Amino acid sequence: DVKVTQSSRYLVKRTGEKVFLECVQDMDHENMFWYRQDPGLGLRLIYFSYDVKMKEKGDIPEGYSVSREKKERFSLILESASTNQTSMYLCASTSPGLASRGAYEQYFGPGTRLTVT
Amino acid sequence: GDSVTQMEGPVTLSEEAFLTINCTYTATGYPSLFWYVQYPGEGLQLLLKATKADDKGSNKGFEATYRKETTSFHLEKGSVQVSDSAVYFCALSARGAGNQFYFGTGTSLTVIP
């Protein structure tokens, strides 16, 4: 059974703090993703990674950075947290799709609800 | 670019009613299509998927058919239960895109007894 875990379910931080959100998957997946989820906006991709030490910007990377030092772990970093980064953060992982078989599903963690005050 | 447009909610139904949640997509090539469900306080779980035109995905009484001609992937269930109350997301992944997904905005469903 695939498992994606996130370091915290709830987090409260102050404006200007550096925040680390950790995600670990146990299925040896190559691809990992960070999304934020906001009411009425659905899921928006922040960053993703195809392999260790590789990263690609998603749709809303501003104010965020990521780190992938090991295949199973993908960290999201808020360098200086701001109130507009209050949100639900979701991590996901998957294997690369195959042209002949289509895409594999993404597996999601339970989410971290971050509040920045 | 690739995108998904999903029926806005919230949707409120009585138990045993018929459910349809509309989803249309825009994509280059031949995407795979997915429905995810999110129960309160949890992450997203795959509900069903279809990887090519005319495929029908099904799970837990839910169904969706990949219609290339109408670029649609509508979710249906013949008789909803209170336990189906959740937020439903339509998503696509274009082949060869490293499995990057594009999600709709989600449709909140509440089923009342």
PDB file of C-alpha atoms in Angstrom:
ATOM      1  CA  ASP A   1       0.000   0.000   0.000  1.00  0.00           C
ATOM      2  CA  VAL A   2       1.491   3.271  -1.128  1.00  0.00           C
ATOM      3  CA  LYS A   3       2.063   5.728   1.606  1.00  0.00           C
ATOM      4  CA  VAL A   4       2.833   9.419   1.388  1.00  0.00           C
ATOM      5  CA  THR A   5       3.393  11.105   4.721  1.00  0.00           C
ATOM      6  CA  GLN A   6       3.717  14.758   5.587  1.00  0.00           C
ATOM      7  CA  SER A   7       5.559  15.969   8.654  1.00  0.00           C
ATOM      8  CA  SER A   8       2.700  17.938  10.213  1.00  0.00           C
ATOM      9  CA  ARG A   9      -1.077  18.050   9.876  1.00  0.00           C
ATOM     10  CA  TYR A  10      -1.344  21.533  11.357  1.00  0.00           C
ATOM     11  CA  LEU A  11       1.268  24.240  11.633  1.00  0.00           C
ATOM     12  CA  VAL A  12       1.128  27.808  12.916  1.00  0.00           C
ATOM     13  CA  LYS A  13       3.989  30.162  12.083  1.00  0.00           C
ATOM     14  CA  ARG A  14       4.693  33.858  12.365  1.00  0.00           C
ATOM     15  CA  THR A  15       5.269  36.223   9.476  1.00  0.00           C
ATOM     16  CA  GLY A  16       8.896  36.214   8.409  1.00  0.00           C
ATOM     17  CA  GLU A  17       9.721  32.783   9.786  1.00  0.00           C
ATOM     18  CA  LYS A  18      11.398  30.151   7.634  1.00  0.00           C
ATOM     19  CA  VAL A  19       9.101  27.158   7.292  1.00  0.00           C
ATOM     20  CA  PHE A  20       9.936  23.613   6.248  1.00  0.00           C
ATOM     21  CA  LEU A  21       7.284  21.171   5.088  1.00  0.00           C
ATOM     22  CA  GLU A  22       8.492  17.611   4.662  1.00  0.00           C
ATOM     23  CA  CYS A  23       7.069  14.862   2.509  1.00  0.00           C
ATOM     24  CA  VAL A  24       8.163  11.224   2.383  1.00  0.00           C
ATOM     25  CA  GLN A  25       6.942   8.437   0.090  1.00  0.00           C
ATOM     26  CA  ASP A  26       7.683   4.761   0.404  1.00  0.00           C
ATOM     27  CA  MET A  27       7.049   3.519  -3.155  1.00  0.00           C
ATOM     28  CA  ASP A  28      10.303   4.470  -4.820  1.00  0.00           C
ATOM     29  CA  HIS A  29       8.493   6.980  -7.038  1.00  0.00           C
ATOM     30  CA  GLU A  30      10.587   9.186  -9.273  1.00  0.00           C
ATOM     31  CA  ASN A  31       8.189  12.123  -9.427  1.00  0.00           C
ATOM     32  CA  MET A  32       7.080  14.222  -6.495  1.00  0.00           C
ATOM     33  CA  PHE A  33       4.899  17.320  -6.341  1.00  0.00           C
ATOM     34  CA  TRP A  34       3.898  20.124  -4.001  1.00  0.00           C
ATOM     35  CA  TYR A  35       0.492  21.778  -4.349  1.00  0.00           C
ATOM     36  CA  ARG A  36      -1.419  24.329  -2.393  1.00  0.00           C
ATOM     37  CA  GLN A  37      -5.170  24.066  -2.082  1.00  0.00           C
ATOM     38  CA  ASP A  38      -7.349  27.107  -1.573  1.00  0.00           C
ATOM     39  CA  PRO A  39     -11.163  27.386  -1.653  1.00  0.00           C
ATOM     40  CA  GLY A  40     -12.449  28.096  -5.138  1.00  0.00           C
ATOM     41  CA  LEU A  41      -9.010  27.707  -6.696  1.00  0.00           C
ATOM     42  CA  GLY A  42      -8.555  23.950  -6.530  1.00  0.00           C
ATOM     43  CA  LEU A  43      -5.017  22.603  -6.478  1.00  0.00           C
ATOM     44  CA  ARG A  44      -2.212  24.744  -7.793  1.00  0.00           C
ATOM     45  CA  LEU A  45       1.204  23.300  -8.501  1.00  0.00           C
ATOM     46  CA  ILE A  46       4.078  24.976  -6.678  1.00  0.00           C
ATOM     47  CA  TYR A  47       7.077  22.809  -7.613  1.00  0.00           C
ATOM     48  CA  PHE A  48       7.768  19.310  -8.815  1.00  0.00           C
ATOM     49  CA  SER A  49      10.742  17.025  -9.116  1.00  0.00           C
ATOM     50  CA  TYR A  50      11.512  14.243 -11.583  1.00  0.00           C
ATOM     51  CA  ASP A  51      14.527  12.902  -9.801  1.00  0.00           C
ATOM     52  CA  VAL A  52      16.915  13.475  -6.956  1.00  0.00           C
ATOM     53  CA  LYS A  53      18.359  16.991  -6.996  1.00  0.00           C
ATOM     54  CA  MET A  54      16.102  17.958  -9.891  1.00  0.00           C
ATOM     55  CA  LYS A  55      13.306  20.485  -9.575  1.00  0.00           C
ATOM     56  CA  GLU A  56      10.946  22.335 -11.843  1.00  0.00           C
ATOM     57  CA  LYS A  57       8.782  25.355 -11.161  1.00  0.00           C
ATOM     58  CA  GLY A  58       5.073  24.889 -11.267  1.00  0.00           C
ATOM     59  CA  ASP A  59       2.418  27.548 -11.678  1.00  0.00           C
ATOM     60  CA  ILE A  60       2.991  29.487  -8.450  1.00  0.00           C
ATOM     61  CA  PRO A  61       6.627  29.092  -7.305  1.00  0.00           C
ATOM     62  CA  GLU A  62       7.090  32.629  -5.982  1.00  0.00           C
ATOM     63  CA  GLY A  63       7.960  32.690  -2.310  1.00  0.00           C
ATOM     64  CA  TYR A  64       8.783  28.978  -2.214  1.00  0.00           C
ATOM     65  CA  SER A  65      11.766  26.743  -2.788  1.00  0.00           C
ATOM     66  CA  VAL A  66      12.224  22.975  -2.665  1.00  0.00           C
ATOM     67  CA  SER A  67      14.848  20.396  -1.898  1.00  0.00           C
ATOM     68  CA  ARG A  68      15.173  16.791  -2.987  1.00  0.00           C
ATOM     69  CA  GLU A  69      18.333  15.242  -1.627  1.00  0.00           C
ATOM     70  CA  LYS A  70      16.948  11.707  -1.436  1.00  0.00           C
ATOM     71  CA  LYS A  71      14.497   9.980  -3.725  1.00  0.00           C
ATOM     72  CA  GLU A  72      11.897   9.406  -1.044  1.00  0.00           C
ATOM     73  CA  ARG A  73      11.893  12.904   0.441  1.00  0.00           C
ATOM     74  CA  PHE A  74      10.723  16.195  -1.033  1.00  0.00           C
ATOM     75  CA  SER A  75      10.790  19.325   1.089  1.00  0.00           C
ATOM     76  CA  LEU A  76       8.954  22.594   0.555  1.00  0.00           C
ATOM     77  CA  ILE A  77      10.544  25.691   2.034  1.00  0.00           C
ATOM     78  CA  LEU A  78       8.931  29.038   2.697  1.00  0.00           C
ATOM     79  CA  GLU A  79      11.937  31.328   2.997  1.00  0.00           C
ATOM     80  CA  SER A  80      10.029  34.102   4.764  1.00  0.00           C
ATOM     81  CA  ALA A  81       6.453  33.160   5.521  1.00  0.00           C
ATOM     82  CA  SER A  82       3.722  35.657   4.734  1.00  0.00           C
ATOM     83  CA  THR A  83       0.031  35.692   5.596  1.00  0.00           C
ATOM     84  CA  ASN A  84      -0.930  35.038   1.964  1.00  0.00           C
ATOM     85  CA  GLN A  85       0.800  31.670   2.263  1.00  0.00           C
ATOM     86  CA  THR A  86      -1.803  30.492   4.742  1.00  0.00           C
ATOM     87  CA  SER A  87      -3.193  27.442   2.973  1.00  0.00           C
ATOM     88  CA  MET A  88      -3.481  23.674   2.790  1.00  0.00           C
ATOM     89  CA  TYR A  89      -0.316  22.133   1.331  1.00  0.00           C
ATOM     90  CA  LEU A  90      -0.499  18.749  -0.357  1.00  0.00           C
ATOM     91  CA  CYS A  91       2.362  16.534  -1.418  1.00  0.00           C
ATOM     92  CA  ALA A  92       1.993  13.839  -4.083  1.00  0.00           C
ATOM     93  CA  SER A  93       4.158  11.240  -5.766  1.00  0.00           C
ATOM     94  CA  THR A  94       3.941   9.016  -8.824  1.00  0.00           C
ATOM     95  CA  SER A  95       5.908   7.029 -11.335  1.00  0.00           C
ATOM     96  CA  PRO A  96       6.478   8.469 -14.791  1.00  0.00           C
ATOM     97  CA  GLY A  97       3.722   7.665 -17.239  1.00  0.00           C
ATOM     98  CA  LEU A  98       4.159   5.336 -20.168  1.00  0.00           C
ATOM     99  CA  ALA A  99       3.209   6.452 -23.652  1.00  0.00           C
ATOM    100  CA  SER A 100       1.634   3.076 -24.275  1.00  0.00           C
ATOM    101  CA  ARG A 101      -0.336   2.921 -21.050  1.00  0.00           C
ATOM    102  CA  GLY A 102      -1.044   6.494 -20.111  1.00  0.00           C
ATOM    103  CA  ALA A 103      -0.368   8.247 -16.872  1.00  0.00           C
ATOM    104  CA  TYR A 104      -0.165   6.631 -13.481  1.00  0.00           C
ATOM    105  CA  GLU A 105      -2.163   8.091 -10.649  1.00  0.00           C
ATOM    106  CA  GLN A 106      -0.683  10.541  -8.205  1.00  0.00           C
ATOM    107  CA  TYR A 107      -0.714   9.446  -4.566  1.00  0.00           C
ATOM    108  CA  PHE A 108      -1.368  12.177  -2.033  1.00  0.00           C
ATOM    109  CA  GLY A 109      -0.366  12.779   1.534  1.00  0.00           C
ATOM    110  CA  PRO A 110      -2.931  13.919   4.137  1.00  0.00           C
ATOM    111  CA  GLY A 111      -1.959  17.576   3.800  1.00  0.00           C
ATOM    112  CA  THR A 112      -0.511  20.217   6.081  1.00  0.00           C
ATOM    113  CA  ARG A 113      -2.748  23.101   7.043  1.00  0.00           C
ATOM    114  CA  LEU A 114      -0.422  26.051   7.520  1.00  0.00           C
ATOM    115  CA  THR A 115      -1.509  29.249   9.212  1.00  0.00           C
ATOM    116  CA  VAL A 116       0.788  32.271   9.087  1.00  0.00           C
ATOM    117  CA  THR A 117      -0.058  34.994  11.579  1.00  0.00           C
TER     118      THR A 117
ATOM    119  CA  GLY B   1      -2.231  24.911 -22.346  1.00  0.00           C
ATOM    120  CA  ASP B   2      -3.832  21.918 -20.711  1.00  0.00           C
ATOM    121  CA  SER B   3      -6.731  22.597 -18.379  1.00  0.00           C
ATOM    122  CA  VAL B   4      -9.818  21.142 -16.749  1.00  0.00           C
ATOM    123  CA  THR B   5     -13.147  22.880 -16.249  1.00  0.00           C
ATOM    124  CA  GLN B   6     -15.375  21.416 -13.626  1.00  0.00           C
ATOM    125  CA  MET B   7     -18.935  22.060 -12.586  1.00  0.00           C
ATOM    126  CA  GLU B   8     -19.102  24.510  -9.722  1.00  0.00           C
ATOM    127  CA  GLY B   9     -20.706  23.574  -6.492  1.00  0.00           C
ATOM    128  CA  PRO B  10     -21.736  23.171  -3.903  1.00  0.00           C
ATOM    129  CA  VAL B  11     -24.113  20.369  -4.770  1.00  0.00           C
ATOM    130  CA  THR B  12     -26.669  19.135  -2.252  1.00  0.00           C
ATOM    131  CA  LEU B  13     -28.626  15.949  -2.897  1.00  0.00           C
ATOM    132  CA  SER B  14     -30.939  13.703  -0.988  1.00  0.00           C
ATOM    133  CA  GLU B  15     -29.856  10.156  -0.304  1.00  0.00           C
ATOM    134  CA  GLU B  16     -30.485   7.804  -3.262  1.00  0.00           C
ATOM    135  CA  ALA B  17     -30.586  10.670  -5.761  1.00  0.00           C
ATOM    136  CA  PHE B  18     -28.716  10.533  -9.067  1.00  0.00           C
ATOM    137  CA  LEU B  19     -25.434  12.420  -9.242  1.00  0.00           C
ATOM    138  CA  THR B  20     -23.729  14.045 -12.206  1.00  0.00           C
ATOM    139  CA  ILE B  21     -20.684  16.262 -11.918  1.00  0.00           C
ATOM    140  CA  ASN B  22     -19.599  17.712 -15.235  1.00  0.00           C
ATOM    141  CA  CYS B  23     -15.973  17.888 -16.317  1.00  0.00           C
ATOM    142  CA  THR B  24     -14.543  19.047 -19.627  1.00  0.00           C
ATOM    143  CA  TYR B  25     -10.912  19.312 -20.585  1.00  0.00           C
ATOM    144  CA  THR B  26      -8.521  20.981 -22.986  1.00  0.00           C
ATOM    145  CA  ALA B  27      -5.356  19.140 -23.858  1.00  0.00           C
ATOM    146  CA  THR B  28      -2.893  18.552 -26.624  1.00  0.00           C
ATOM    147  CA  GLY B  29      -2.365  14.927 -27.478  1.00  0.00           C
ATOM    148  CA  TYR B  30      -4.127  12.144 -25.633  1.00  0.00           C
ATOM    149  CA  PRO B  31      -4.395  12.744 -21.908  1.00  0.00           C
ATOM    150  CA  SER B  32      -5.309  10.331 -19.163  1.00  0.00           C
ATOM    151  CA  LEU B  33      -8.295  11.458 -17.106  1.00  0.00           C
ATOM    152  CA  PHE B  34      -8.964  11.025 -13.403  1.00  0.00           C
ATOM    153  CA  TRP B  35     -11.506  11.668 -10.698  1.00  0.00           C
ATOM    154  CA  TYR B  36     -10.205  12.175  -7.190  1.00  0.00           C
ATOM    155  CA  VAL B  37     -12.217  12.434  -3.974  1.00  0.00           C
ATOM    156  CA  GLN B  38     -11.277  14.348  -0.830  1.00  0.00           C
ATOM    157  CA  TYR B  39     -13.064  13.543   2.408  1.00  0.00           C
ATOM    158  CA  PRO B  40     -13.028  16.159   5.177  1.00  0.00           C
ATOM    159  CA  GLY B  41      -9.612  16.598   6.728  1.00  0.00           C
ATOM    160  CA  GLU B  42      -7.888  14.217   4.341  1.00  0.00           C
ATOM    161  CA  GLY B  43      -5.757  14.281   1.213  1.00  0.00           C
ATOM    162  CA  LEU B  44      -6.989  13.311  -2.235  1.00  0.00           C
ATOM    163  CA  GLN B  45      -7.702   9.695  -3.120  1.00  0.00           C
ATOM    164  CA  LEU B  46      -8.064   8.290  -6.602  1.00  0.00           C
ATOM    165  CA  LEU B  47     -11.688   7.419  -7.321  1.00  0.00           C
ATOM    166  CA  LEU B  48     -11.383   6.241 -10.928  1.00  0.00           C
ATOM    167  CA  LYS B  49      -9.439   6.841 -14.112  1.00  0.00           C
ATOM    168  CA  ALA B  50      -9.481   6.307 -17.887  1.00  0.00           C
ATOM    169  CA  THR B  51      -6.457   6.327 -20.126  1.00  0.00           C
ATOM    170  CA  LYS B  52      -7.913   6.394 -23.639  1.00  0.00           C
ATOM    171  CA  ALA B  53     -10.998   7.453 -25.544  1.00  0.00           C
ATOM    172  CA  ASP B  54     -14.194   5.485 -24.817  1.00  0.00           C
ATOM    173  CA  ASP B  55     -12.701   3.919 -21.693  1.00  0.00           C
ATOM    174  CA  LYS B  56     -15.058   3.815 -18.738  1.00  0.00           C
ATOM    175  CA  GLY B  57     -13.615   4.117 -15.260  1.00  0.00           C
ATOM    176  CA  SER B  58     -15.675   2.829 -12.358  1.00  0.00           C
ATOM    177  CA  ASN B  59     -15.348   2.400  -8.621  1.00  0.00           C
ATOM    178  CA  LYS B  60     -17.683   2.321  -5.595  1.00  0.00           C
ATOM    179  CA  GLY B  61     -20.713   2.818  -7.844  1.00  0.00           C
ATOM    180  CA  PHE B  62     -19.226   5.872  -9.557  1.00  0.00           C
ATOM    181  CA  GLU B  63     -18.614   5.892 -13.303  1.00  0.00           C
ATOM    182  CA  ALA B  64     -17.091   8.222 -15.885  1.00  0.00           C
ATOM    183  CA  THR B  65     -16.550   7.714 -19.625  1.00  0.00           C
ATOM    184  CA  TYR B  66     -13.717   9.330 -21.557  1.00  0.00           C
ATOM    185  CA  ARG B  67     -15.434  11.130 -24.456  1.00  0.00           C
ATOM    186  CA  LYS B  68     -12.909  12.475 -26.917  1.00  0.00           C
ATOM    187  CA  GLU B  69     -15.524  13.967 -29.244  1.00  0.00           C
ATOM    188  CA  THR B  70     -16.952  16.168 -26.497  1.00  0.00           C
ATOM    189  CA  THR B  71     -13.693  16.412 -24.476  1.00  0.00           C
ATOM    190  CA  SER B  72     -15.616  15.389 -21.383  1.00  0.00           C
ATOM    191  CA  PHE B  73     -15.298  13.032 -18.416  1.00  0.00           C
ATOM    192  CA  HIS B  74     -18.489  13.477 -16.402  1.00  0.00           C
ATOM    193  CA  LEU B  75     -18.806  11.696 -13.073  1.00  0.00           C
ATOM    194  CA  GLU B  76     -22.053   9.830 -12.350  1.00  0.00           C
ATOM    195  CA  LYS B  77     -23.544   7.730  -9.625  1.00  0.00           C
ATOM    196  CA  GLY B  78     -26.991   6.247  -9.694  1.00  0.00           C
ATOM    197  CA  SER B  79     -27.793   6.429  -5.983  1.00  0.00           C
ATOM    198  CA  VAL B  80     -25.708   8.559  -3.648  1.00  0.00           C
ATOM    199  CA  GLN B  81     -25.229   7.884   0.044  1.00  0.00           C
ATOM    200  CA  VAL B  82     -24.476  10.183   2.962  1.00  0.00           C
ATOM    201  CA  SER B  83     -20.967   8.717   3.010  1.00  0.00           C
ATOM    202  CA  ASP B  84     -20.354  10.120  -0.497  1.00  0.00           C
ATOM    203  CA  SER B  85     -20.293  13.643   0.927  1.00  0.00           C
ATOM    204  CA  ALA B  86     -16.886  14.975  -0.096  1.00  0.00           C
ATOM    205  CA  VAL B  87     -15.122  17.223  -2.588  1.00  0.00           C
ATOM    206  CA  TYR B  88     -14.589  15.737  -6.050  1.00  0.00           C
ATOM    207  CA  PHE B  89     -11.775  16.796  -8.376  1.00  0.00           C
ATOM    208  CA  CYS B  90     -11.456  16.097 -12.066  1.00  0.00           C
ATOM    209  CA  ALA B  91      -7.873  15.943 -13.377  1.00  0.00           C
ATOM    210  CA  LEU B  92      -5.876  15.209 -16.479  1.00  0.00           C
ATOM    211  CA  SER B  93      -2.335  14.189 -17.195  1.00  0.00           C
ATOM    212  CA  ALA B  94      -0.925  14.590 -20.668  1.00  0.00           C
ATOM    213  CA  ARG B  95       1.272  11.792 -21.904  1.00  0.00           C
ATOM    214  CA  GLY B  96       4.951  12.512 -21.922  1.00  0.00           C
ATOM    215  CA  ALA B  97       4.588  15.386 -19.497  1.00  0.00           C
ATOM    216  CA  GLY B  98       6.322  13.689 -16.615  1.00  0.00           C
ATOM    217  CA  ASN B  99       2.956  12.883 -15.145  1.00  0.00           C
ATOM    218  CA  GLN B 100       2.178  16.482 -14.343  1.00  0.00           C
ATOM    219  CA  PHE B 101      -1.488  16.777 -13.439  1.00  0.00           C
ATOM    220  CA  TYR B 102      -3.975  19.567 -14.057  1.00  0.00           C
ATOM    221  CA  PHE B 103      -6.864  19.725 -11.615  1.00  0.00           C
ATOM    222  CA  GLY B 104     -10.288  21.272 -11.742  1.00  0.00           C
ATOM    223  CA  THR B 105     -11.386  23.553  -8.915  1.00  0.00           C
ATOM    224  CA  GLY B 106     -13.338  20.829  -7.154  1.00  0.00           C
ATOM    225  CA  THR B 107     -17.049  20.247  -6.548  1.00  0.00           C
ATOM    226  CA  SER B 108     -18.340  19.933  -3.017  1.00  0.00           C
ATOM    227  CA  LEU B 109     -21.090  17.346  -2.602  1.00  0.00           C
ATOM    228  CA  THR B 110     -23.315  17.083   0.438  1.00  0.00           C
ATOM    229  CA  VAL B 111     -25.785  14.208   0.677  1.00  0.00           C
ATOM    230  CA  ILE B 112     -28.580  14.606   3.186  1.00  0.00           C
ATOM    231  CA  PRO B 113     -30.555  11.708   4.667  1.00  0.00           C
TER     232      PRO B 113
END
